XYZ file of C-alpha atoms in Angstrom:
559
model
C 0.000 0.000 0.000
C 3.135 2.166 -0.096
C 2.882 2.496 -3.540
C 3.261 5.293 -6.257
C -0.530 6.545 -5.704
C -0.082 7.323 -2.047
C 3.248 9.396 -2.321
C 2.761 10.812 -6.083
C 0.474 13.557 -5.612
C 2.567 15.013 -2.573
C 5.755 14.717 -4.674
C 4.265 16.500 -7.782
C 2.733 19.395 -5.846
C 6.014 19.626 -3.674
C 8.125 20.118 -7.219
C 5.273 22.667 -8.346
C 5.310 24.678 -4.815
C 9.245 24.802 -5.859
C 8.974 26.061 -9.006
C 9.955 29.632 -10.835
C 7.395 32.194 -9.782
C 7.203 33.407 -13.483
C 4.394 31.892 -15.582
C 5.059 28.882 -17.080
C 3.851 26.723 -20.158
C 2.631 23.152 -19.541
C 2.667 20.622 -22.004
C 1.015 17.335 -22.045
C 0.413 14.343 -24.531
C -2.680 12.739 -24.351
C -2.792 9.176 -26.720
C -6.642 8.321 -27.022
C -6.125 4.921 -27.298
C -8.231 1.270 -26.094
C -6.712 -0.701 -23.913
C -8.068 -4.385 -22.613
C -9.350 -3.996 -18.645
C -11.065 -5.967 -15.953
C -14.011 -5.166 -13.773
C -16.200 -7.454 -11.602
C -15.098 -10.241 -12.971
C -15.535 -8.898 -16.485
C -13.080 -7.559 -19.263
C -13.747 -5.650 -22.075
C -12.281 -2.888 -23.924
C -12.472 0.556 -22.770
C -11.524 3.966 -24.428
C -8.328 5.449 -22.078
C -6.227 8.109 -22.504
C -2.299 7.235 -22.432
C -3.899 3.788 -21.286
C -4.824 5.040 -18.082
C -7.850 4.781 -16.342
C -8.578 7.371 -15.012
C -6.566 9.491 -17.403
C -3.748 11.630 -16.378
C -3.603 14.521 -13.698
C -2.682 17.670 -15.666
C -1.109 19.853 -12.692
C -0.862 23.888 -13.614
C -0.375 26.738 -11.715
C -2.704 29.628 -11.623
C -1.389 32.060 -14.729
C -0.186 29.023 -16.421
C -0.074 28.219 -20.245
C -1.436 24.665 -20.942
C -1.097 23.090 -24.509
C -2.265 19.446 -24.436
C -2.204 17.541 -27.743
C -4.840 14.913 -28.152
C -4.140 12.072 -30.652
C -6.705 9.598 -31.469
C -6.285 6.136 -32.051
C -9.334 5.073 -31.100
C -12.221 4.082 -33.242
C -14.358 6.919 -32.235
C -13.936 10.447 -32.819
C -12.947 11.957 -29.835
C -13.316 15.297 -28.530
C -12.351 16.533 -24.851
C -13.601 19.720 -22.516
C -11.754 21.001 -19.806
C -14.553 20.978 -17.345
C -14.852 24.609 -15.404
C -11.685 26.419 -17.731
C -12.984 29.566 -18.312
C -11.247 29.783 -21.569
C -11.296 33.562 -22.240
C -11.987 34.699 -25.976
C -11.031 31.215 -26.696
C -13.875 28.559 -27.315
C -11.909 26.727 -29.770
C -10.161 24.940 -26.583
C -13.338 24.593 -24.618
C -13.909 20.684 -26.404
C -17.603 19.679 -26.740
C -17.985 18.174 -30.068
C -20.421 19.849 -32.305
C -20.319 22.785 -30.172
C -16.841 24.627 -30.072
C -15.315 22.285 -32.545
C -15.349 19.662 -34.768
C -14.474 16.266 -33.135
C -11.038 15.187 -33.849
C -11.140 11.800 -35.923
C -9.373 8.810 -36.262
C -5.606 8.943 -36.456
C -5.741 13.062 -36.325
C -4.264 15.268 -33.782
C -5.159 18.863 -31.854
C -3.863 20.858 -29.337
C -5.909 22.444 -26.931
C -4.201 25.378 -26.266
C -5.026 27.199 -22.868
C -4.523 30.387 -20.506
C -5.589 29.224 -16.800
C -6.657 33.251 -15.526
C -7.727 33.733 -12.110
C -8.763 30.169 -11.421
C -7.376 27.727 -8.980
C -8.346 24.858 -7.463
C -9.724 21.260 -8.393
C -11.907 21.152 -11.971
C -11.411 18.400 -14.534
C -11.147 17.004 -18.091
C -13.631 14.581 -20.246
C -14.479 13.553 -23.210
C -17.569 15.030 -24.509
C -19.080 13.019 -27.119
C -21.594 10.409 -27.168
C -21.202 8.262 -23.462
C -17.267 8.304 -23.853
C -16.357 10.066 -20.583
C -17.636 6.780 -19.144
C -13.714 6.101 -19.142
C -12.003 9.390 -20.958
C -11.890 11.099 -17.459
C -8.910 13.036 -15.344
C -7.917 15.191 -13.403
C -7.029 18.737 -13.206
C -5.505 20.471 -10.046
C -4.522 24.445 -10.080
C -2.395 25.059 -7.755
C -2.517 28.818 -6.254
C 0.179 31.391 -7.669
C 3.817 31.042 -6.394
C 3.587 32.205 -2.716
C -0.060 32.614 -2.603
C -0.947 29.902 0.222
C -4.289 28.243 0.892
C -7.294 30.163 3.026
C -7.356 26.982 4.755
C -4.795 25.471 7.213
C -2.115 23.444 5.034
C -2.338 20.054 4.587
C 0.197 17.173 4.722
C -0.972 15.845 1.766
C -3.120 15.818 -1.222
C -5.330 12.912 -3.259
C -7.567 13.274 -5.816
C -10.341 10.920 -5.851
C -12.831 10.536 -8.792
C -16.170 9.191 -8.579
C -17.496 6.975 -11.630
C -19.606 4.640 -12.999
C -18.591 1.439 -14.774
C -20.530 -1.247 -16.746
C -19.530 -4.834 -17.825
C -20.786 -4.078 -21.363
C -19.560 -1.351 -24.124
C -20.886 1.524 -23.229
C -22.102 2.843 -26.695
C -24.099 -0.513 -27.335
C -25.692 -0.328 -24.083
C -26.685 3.433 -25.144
C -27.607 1.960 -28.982
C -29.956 0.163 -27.675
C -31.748 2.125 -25.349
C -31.934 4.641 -27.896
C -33.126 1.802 -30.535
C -36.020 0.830 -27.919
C -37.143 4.535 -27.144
C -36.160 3.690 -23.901
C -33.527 4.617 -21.190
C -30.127 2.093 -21.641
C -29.638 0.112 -18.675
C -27.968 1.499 -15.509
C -24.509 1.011 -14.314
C -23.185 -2.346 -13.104
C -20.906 -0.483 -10.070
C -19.940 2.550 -8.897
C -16.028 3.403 -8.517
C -13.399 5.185 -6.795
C -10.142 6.014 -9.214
C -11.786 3.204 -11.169
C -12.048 0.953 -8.832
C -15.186 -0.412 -7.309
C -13.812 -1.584 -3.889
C -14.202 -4.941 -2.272
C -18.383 -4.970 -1.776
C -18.059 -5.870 -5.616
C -16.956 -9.536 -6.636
C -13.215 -9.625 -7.865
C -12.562 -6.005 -6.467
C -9.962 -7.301 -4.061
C -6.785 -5.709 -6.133
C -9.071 -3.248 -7.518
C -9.295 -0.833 -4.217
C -7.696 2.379 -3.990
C -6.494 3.200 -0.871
C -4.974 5.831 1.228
C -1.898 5.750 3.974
C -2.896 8.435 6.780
C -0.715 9.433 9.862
C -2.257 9.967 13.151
C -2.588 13.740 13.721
C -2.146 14.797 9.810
C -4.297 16.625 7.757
C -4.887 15.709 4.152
C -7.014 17.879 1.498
C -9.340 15.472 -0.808
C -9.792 16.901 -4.385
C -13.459 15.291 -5.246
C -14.894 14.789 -8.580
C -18.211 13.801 -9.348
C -17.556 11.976 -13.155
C -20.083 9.416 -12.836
C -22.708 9.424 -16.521
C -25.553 9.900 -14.368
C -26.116 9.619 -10.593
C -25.647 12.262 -7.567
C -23.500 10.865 -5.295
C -23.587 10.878 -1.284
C -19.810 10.291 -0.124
C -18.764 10.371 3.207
C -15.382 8.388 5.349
C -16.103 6.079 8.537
C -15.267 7.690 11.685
C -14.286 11.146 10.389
C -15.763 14.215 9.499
C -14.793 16.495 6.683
C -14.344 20.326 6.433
C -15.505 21.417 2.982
C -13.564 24.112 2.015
C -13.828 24.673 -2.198
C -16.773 23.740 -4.856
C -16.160 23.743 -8.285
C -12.337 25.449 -7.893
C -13.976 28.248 -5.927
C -13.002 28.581 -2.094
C -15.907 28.831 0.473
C -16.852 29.633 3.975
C -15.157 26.158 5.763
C -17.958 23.593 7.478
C -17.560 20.629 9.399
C -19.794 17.862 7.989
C -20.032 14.054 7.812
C -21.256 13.418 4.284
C -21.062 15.390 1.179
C -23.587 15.401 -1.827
C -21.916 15.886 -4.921
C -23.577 15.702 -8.433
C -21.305 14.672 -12.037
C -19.550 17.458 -13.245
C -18.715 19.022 -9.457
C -15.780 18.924 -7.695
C -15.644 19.635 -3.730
C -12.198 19.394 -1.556
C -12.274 18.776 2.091
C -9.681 18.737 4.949
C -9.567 15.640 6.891
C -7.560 15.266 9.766
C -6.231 11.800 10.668
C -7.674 11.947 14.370
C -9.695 8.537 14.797
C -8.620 5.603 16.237
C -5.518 3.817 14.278
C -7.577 1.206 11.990
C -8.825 0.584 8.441
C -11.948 3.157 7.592
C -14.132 2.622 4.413
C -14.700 6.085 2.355
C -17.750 4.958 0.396
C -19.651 6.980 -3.051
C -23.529 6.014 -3.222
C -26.677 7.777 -5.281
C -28.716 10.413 -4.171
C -32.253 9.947 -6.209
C -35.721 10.999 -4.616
C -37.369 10.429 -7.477
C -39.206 7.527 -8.676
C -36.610 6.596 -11.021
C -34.075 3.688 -11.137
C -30.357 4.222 -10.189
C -27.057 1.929 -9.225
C -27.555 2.032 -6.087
C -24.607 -0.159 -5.194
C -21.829 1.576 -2.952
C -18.240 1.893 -4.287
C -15.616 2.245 -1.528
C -11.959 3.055 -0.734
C -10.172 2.565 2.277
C -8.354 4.970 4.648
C -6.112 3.559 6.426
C -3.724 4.508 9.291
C -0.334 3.250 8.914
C 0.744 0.086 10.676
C -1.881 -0.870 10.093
C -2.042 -4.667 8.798
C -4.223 -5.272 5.603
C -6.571 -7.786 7.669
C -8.265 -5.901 9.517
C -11.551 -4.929 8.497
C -12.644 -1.511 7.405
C -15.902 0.048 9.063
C -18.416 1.392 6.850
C -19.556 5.264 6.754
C -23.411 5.718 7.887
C -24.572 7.563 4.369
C -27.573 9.134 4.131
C -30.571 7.281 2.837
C -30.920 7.250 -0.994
C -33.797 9.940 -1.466
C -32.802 11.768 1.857
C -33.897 15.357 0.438
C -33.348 17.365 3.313
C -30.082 16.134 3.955
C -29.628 17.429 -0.348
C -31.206 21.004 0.857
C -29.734 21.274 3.868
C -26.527 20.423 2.584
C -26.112 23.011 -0.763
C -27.686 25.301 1.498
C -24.492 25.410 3.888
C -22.465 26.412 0.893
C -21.276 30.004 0.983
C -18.492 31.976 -1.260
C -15.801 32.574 0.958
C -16.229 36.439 0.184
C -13.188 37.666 1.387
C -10.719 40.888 0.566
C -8.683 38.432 -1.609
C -11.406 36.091 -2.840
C -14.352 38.694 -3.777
C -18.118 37.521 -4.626
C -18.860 39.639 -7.891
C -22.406 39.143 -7.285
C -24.514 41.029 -10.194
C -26.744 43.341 -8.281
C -28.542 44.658 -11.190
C -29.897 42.262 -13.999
C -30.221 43.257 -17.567
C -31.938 39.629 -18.960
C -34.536 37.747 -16.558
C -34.201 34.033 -17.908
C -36.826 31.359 -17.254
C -36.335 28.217 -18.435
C -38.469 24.989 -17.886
C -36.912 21.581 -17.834
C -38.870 18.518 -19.248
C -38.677 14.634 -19.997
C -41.339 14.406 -23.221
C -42.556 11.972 -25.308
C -42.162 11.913 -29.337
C -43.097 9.480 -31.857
C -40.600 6.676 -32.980
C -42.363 3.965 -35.118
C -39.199 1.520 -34.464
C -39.155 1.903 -30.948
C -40.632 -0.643 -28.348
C -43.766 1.706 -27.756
C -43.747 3.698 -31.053
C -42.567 6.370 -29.201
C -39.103 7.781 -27.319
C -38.248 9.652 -24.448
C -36.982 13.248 -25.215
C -36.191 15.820 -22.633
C -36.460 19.806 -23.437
C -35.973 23.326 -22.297
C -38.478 25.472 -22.742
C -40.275 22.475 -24.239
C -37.886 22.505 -27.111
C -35.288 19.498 -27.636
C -32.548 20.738 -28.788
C -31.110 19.178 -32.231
C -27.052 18.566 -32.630
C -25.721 20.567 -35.976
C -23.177 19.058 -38.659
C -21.280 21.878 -38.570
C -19.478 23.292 -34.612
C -21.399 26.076 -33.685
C -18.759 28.426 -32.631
C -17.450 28.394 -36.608
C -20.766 28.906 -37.941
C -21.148 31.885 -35.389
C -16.964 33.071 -36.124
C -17.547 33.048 -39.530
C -21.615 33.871 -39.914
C -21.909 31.037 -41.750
C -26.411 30.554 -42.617
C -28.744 27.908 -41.678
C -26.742 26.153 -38.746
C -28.529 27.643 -36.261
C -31.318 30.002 -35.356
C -31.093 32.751 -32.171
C -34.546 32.752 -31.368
C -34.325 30.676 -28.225
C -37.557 32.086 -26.446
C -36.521 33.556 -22.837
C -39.318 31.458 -21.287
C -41.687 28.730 -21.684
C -44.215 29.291 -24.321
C -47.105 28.057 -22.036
C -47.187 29.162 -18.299
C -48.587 25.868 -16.119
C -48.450 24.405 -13.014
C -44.783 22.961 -13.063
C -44.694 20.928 -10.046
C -48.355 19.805 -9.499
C -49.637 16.627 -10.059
C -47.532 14.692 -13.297
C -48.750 15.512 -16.195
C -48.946 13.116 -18.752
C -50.668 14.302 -21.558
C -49.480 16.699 -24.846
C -45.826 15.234 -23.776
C -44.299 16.361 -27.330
C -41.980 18.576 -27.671
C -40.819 21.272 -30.036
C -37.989 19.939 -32.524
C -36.764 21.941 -35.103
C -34.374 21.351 -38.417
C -31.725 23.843 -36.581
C -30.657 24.171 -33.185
C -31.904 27.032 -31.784
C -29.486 29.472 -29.309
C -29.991 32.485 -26.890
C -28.199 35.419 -27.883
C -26.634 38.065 -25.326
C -25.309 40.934 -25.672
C -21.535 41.172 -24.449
C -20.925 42.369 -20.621
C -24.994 42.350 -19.942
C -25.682 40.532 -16.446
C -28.017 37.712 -17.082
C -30.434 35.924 -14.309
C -31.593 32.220 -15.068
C -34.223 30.411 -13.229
C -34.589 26.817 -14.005
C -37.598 25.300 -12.878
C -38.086 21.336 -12.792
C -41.367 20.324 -14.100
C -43.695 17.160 -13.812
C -43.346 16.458 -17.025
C -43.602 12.753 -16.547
C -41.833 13.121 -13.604
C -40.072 15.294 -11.520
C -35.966 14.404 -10.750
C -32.954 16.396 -9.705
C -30.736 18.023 -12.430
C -27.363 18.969 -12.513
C -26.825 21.649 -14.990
C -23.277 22.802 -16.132
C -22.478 26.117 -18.247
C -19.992 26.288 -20.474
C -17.126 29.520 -20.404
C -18.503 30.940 -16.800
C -18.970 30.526 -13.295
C -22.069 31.429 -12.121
C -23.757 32.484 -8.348
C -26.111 30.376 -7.228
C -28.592 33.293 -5.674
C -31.424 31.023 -4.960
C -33.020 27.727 -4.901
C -36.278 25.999 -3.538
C -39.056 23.491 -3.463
C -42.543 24.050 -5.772
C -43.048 26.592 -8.369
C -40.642 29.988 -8.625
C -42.900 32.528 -7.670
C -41.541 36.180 -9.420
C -42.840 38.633 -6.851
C -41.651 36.602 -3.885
C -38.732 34.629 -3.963
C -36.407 37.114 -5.148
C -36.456 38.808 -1.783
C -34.964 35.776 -0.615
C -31.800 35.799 -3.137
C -28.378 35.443 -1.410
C -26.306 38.827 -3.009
C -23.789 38.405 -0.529
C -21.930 35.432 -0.697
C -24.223 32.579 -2.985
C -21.703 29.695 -4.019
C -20.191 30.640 -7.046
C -20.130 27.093 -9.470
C -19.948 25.651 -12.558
C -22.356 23.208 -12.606
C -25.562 23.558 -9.943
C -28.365 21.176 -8.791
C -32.167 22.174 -9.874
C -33.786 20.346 -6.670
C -36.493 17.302 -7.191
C -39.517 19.364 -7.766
C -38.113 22.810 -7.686
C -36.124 25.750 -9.202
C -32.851 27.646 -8.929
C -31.355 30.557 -9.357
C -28.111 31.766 -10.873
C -26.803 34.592 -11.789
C -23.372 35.509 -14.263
C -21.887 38.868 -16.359
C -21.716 37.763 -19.902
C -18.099 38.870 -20.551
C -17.061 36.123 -22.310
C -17.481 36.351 -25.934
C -17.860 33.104 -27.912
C -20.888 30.668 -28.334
C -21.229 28.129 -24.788
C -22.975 25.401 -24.606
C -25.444 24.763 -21.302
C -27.130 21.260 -20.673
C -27.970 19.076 -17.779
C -25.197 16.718 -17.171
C -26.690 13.363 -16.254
C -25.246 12.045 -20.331
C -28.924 10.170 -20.439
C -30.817 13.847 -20.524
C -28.276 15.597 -22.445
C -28.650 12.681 -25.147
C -32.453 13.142 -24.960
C -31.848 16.884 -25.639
C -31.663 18.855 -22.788
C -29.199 21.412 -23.470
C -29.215 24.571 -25.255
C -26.564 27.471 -26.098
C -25.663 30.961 -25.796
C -24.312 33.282 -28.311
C -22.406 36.283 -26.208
C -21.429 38.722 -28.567
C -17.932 40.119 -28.761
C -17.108 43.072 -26.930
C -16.244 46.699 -28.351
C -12.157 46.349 -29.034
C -10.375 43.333 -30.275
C -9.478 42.571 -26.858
C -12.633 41.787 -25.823
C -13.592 40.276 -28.841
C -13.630 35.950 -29.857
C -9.887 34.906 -30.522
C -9.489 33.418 -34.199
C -9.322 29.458 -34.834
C -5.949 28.363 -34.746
C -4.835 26.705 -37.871
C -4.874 22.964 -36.833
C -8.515 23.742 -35.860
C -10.334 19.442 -37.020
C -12.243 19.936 -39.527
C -16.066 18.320 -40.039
């Protein structure tokens, strides 16, 4: 247990902390290629990047210059997004296929070519297109600017763990034939932890990741939420944590004994080595309150205290229950921007655009499926069609009849979101074109998204492209205009990248659109953003070059 995994991270952020103080340029090669692995008593071939699974950390330091060149061997066309980058002026490097570029095929190359600005912290990389990042998943850790130390007491050491999903068969057939049925693909067959399930699973003996504490250390846990499509509880037998960054943003520390995190988030939490000296099981396990099937098997890791011997055996965490909703409220309630001289919340107090958008599962015809029909989800009740053509070019160079920026600003029929399900008229709007929200550069925007009971209600986590955003508000029922505003948080809301539209309810968020370039928003559990849910804004440039969209660099892939 003394291996590479426990000592690495400490090593590679102890030869960062020494580095130059000037800005440096990072480079990193990342082969797409398929490599042979086992699971649960299962092998099959998975997608990995430089074989690994999970892919490769890419360490930077704030005010670094990243250029990562992706080469695909793989059978797929491959295209990867850099999950919570900011990417100033610069979409072309932002990654989802279709999108900000074309995918990068078979036996081609690109470089994503990046400025990390004002961000530190934990975010990370995947692959975004089709249900690859069920394996084409890493890492990405910012470390603070030369001499800049944490807000947070130090820690001993550091560990990235990343929370996934795995299942025995190929991926893309298991989607194929959902999608061939009209129906959702099957769930996952475990839950993992660095890609490993842990030992609840059968043959998961070697396949445990595991961590060497000392008594009376601290050590800071970089979280990652990459599973396709479940919230995840996690929490570590006999220890608390102290949350203390969402989503590479720092917050106001708390002390708590679980964490909910959905896919696409990222939390880090101090934990001090103060139990007993003994084996504890950290342990990843869905959050769904909804009448709708998950994996609800537990993946696990083990803490362990050194000196430990292997044999003796781990206690379990006490999670909370699978649909435990006030734990969920209570919990993203308790997050708060850390608001401080150094760390400011740059809350927009005036709003230019209201936004209200309504989120939807539908139902549209499909003579070949099982039921003659398939599940769609919308926005606004439209379900939103995938061009030929990325939609950042088309925008660059105003190329016609890719897209259409009439995107309504709300629903087109006002209803009772969250009353009783509604069943009926479940078809939703889908057009030749994809249609996009335009805004106009440096405007402050305000989004509500309100869940619906659309065939049912269910929690979604919904990520924005090019932007943090504060989370002002959130609650339970139907968004009322007049009222809940009063209630907004313009002091220190969480400031995210991806946020959690309760079961049944709405949320706020508000963001300055000072990023010019077009950026793609969608829910992302992968089922709903294959069904549609997603849309895209158009933020036009500024009024100088400098604040205007950066041109394509030349090795741009072509469609």
């Amino acid at each position: 247990m003394k291996g590479g995994s426990i000592f690495l991270p400490f090593l590679v952020w102890f030869i960062c902390i020494a580095a130059p103080a000037r800005a440096a340029v990072k480079t990193y090669q990342f082969d797409v290629q398929v490599k042979n692995v086992s699971r649960l008593c299962h092998e099959k071939a998975i997608v990995t990047v430089n074989g690994m699974y999970p892919g490769p950390t890419v360490y930077v330091r704030e005010g670094d210059r990243v250029l990562i060149n992706v080469t695909n061997q793989a059978q797929y066309n491959m295209s990867i997004h850099w999950h919570g980058l900011k990417q100033y002026r610069n979409g072309w490097a932002d990654g989802p296929a279709y999108v900000t570029q074309c995918p990068v095929q078979t036996g081609q190359s690109y470089t994503y070519d990046m400025n990390v600005t004002g961000q530190r912290g934990t975010l990370w990389w995947h692959a975004h297109i089709f249900w690859l990042r069920a394996t084409v998943y890493g890492a990405i850790v910012i470390l603070p600017k030369q001499g800049t130390p944490y807000p947070f007491p130090q820690p001993h050491f550091e560990h990235n763990l990343i929370l996934g999903e795995w299942w025995n068969d190929d991926v893309e057939e298991v989607v194929k034939q959902g999608n061939n049925l009209g129906l959702p693909p099957k769930t996952s067959d475990a839950h993992t932890i660095n890609g490993k399930p842990g030992p609840l699973f059968p043959c998961s003996e070697k396949y445990t990741y595991a961590i060497e504490v000392e008594q009376g250390k601290t050590y800071l846990l970089r979280i990652i939420n990459a599973a396709l499509n479940d919230e995840l509880f996690f929490a570590i037998a006999g220890h608390n944590m102290t949350v203390v960054e969402i989503d590479a943003v720092y917050t106001k520390p708390f002390l708590t004994n679980a964490i909910l995190i959905a896919p696409g988030q990222t939390t880090n939490v101090l934990v001090r080595a103060n139990g007993a000296p003994g084996r504890y099981f950290m342990a990843a396990r869905p959050f769904m309150d909804a009448p709708i099937a998950v994996d609800n098997r537990t993946a696990t890791a083990i803490l362990q205290y050194k000196g430990i011997p292997n044999t003796i055996i781990p206690t379990l965490p006490q999670l909370p229950a699978e649909n435990d909703s006030s734990f969920a409220l209570s919990y993203n309630d308790r997050l708060r921007s850390l608001n401080s001289p150094l760390f400011p919340a740059n809350v927009p107090l005036k709003v230019d655009r209201h936004l209200f958008y309504t989120i939807g599962l539908g139902v549209d015809p499909c003579p070949t499926c099982l039921n003659g029909t398939r599940l769609v989800a919308s926005l606004n009740n439209i379900t939103f069609v995938m061009p030929q053509v990325a939609l950042l070019q088309a925008h660059y160079l105003n190329l016609k009849n890719v897209f259409t920026a009439d995107f309504p600003d709300r629903p087109p029929t006002p209803f009772n979101y969250t009353g009783a399900p509604l069943t009926a008229n479940l078809q939703t709007a889908l057009g030749k074109r994809p249609r996009l929200s335009k805004v106009a550069f440096n405007s402050t925007v305000e989004l509500v998204l309100q869940d619906t009971n659309l065939l049912s209600v269910e929690s979604h986590p919904f990520h924005l492209h090019g932007y943090n955003f504060f989370v002002v508000g959130s609650g339970v029922g139907n968004f009322d205009p007049n009222k809940d505003p009063a209630g907004f948080n313009l002091v220190d809301p969480p400031e995210r990248n991806t946020v959690g539209v309760p079961t049944g309810g709405w949320t706020a968020i508000r963001f300055r659109a000072d990023n010019p370039g077009v950026w793609f928003m969608h829910c992302h559990l992968e089922l709903h953003t294959g069904w549609g849910l997603k849309t895209a804004f158009v933020v036009e440039d500024g009024p100088d070059p400098d604040h205007s969209h950066l041109p394509p660099p030349k090795d741009l892939p072509p469609c």
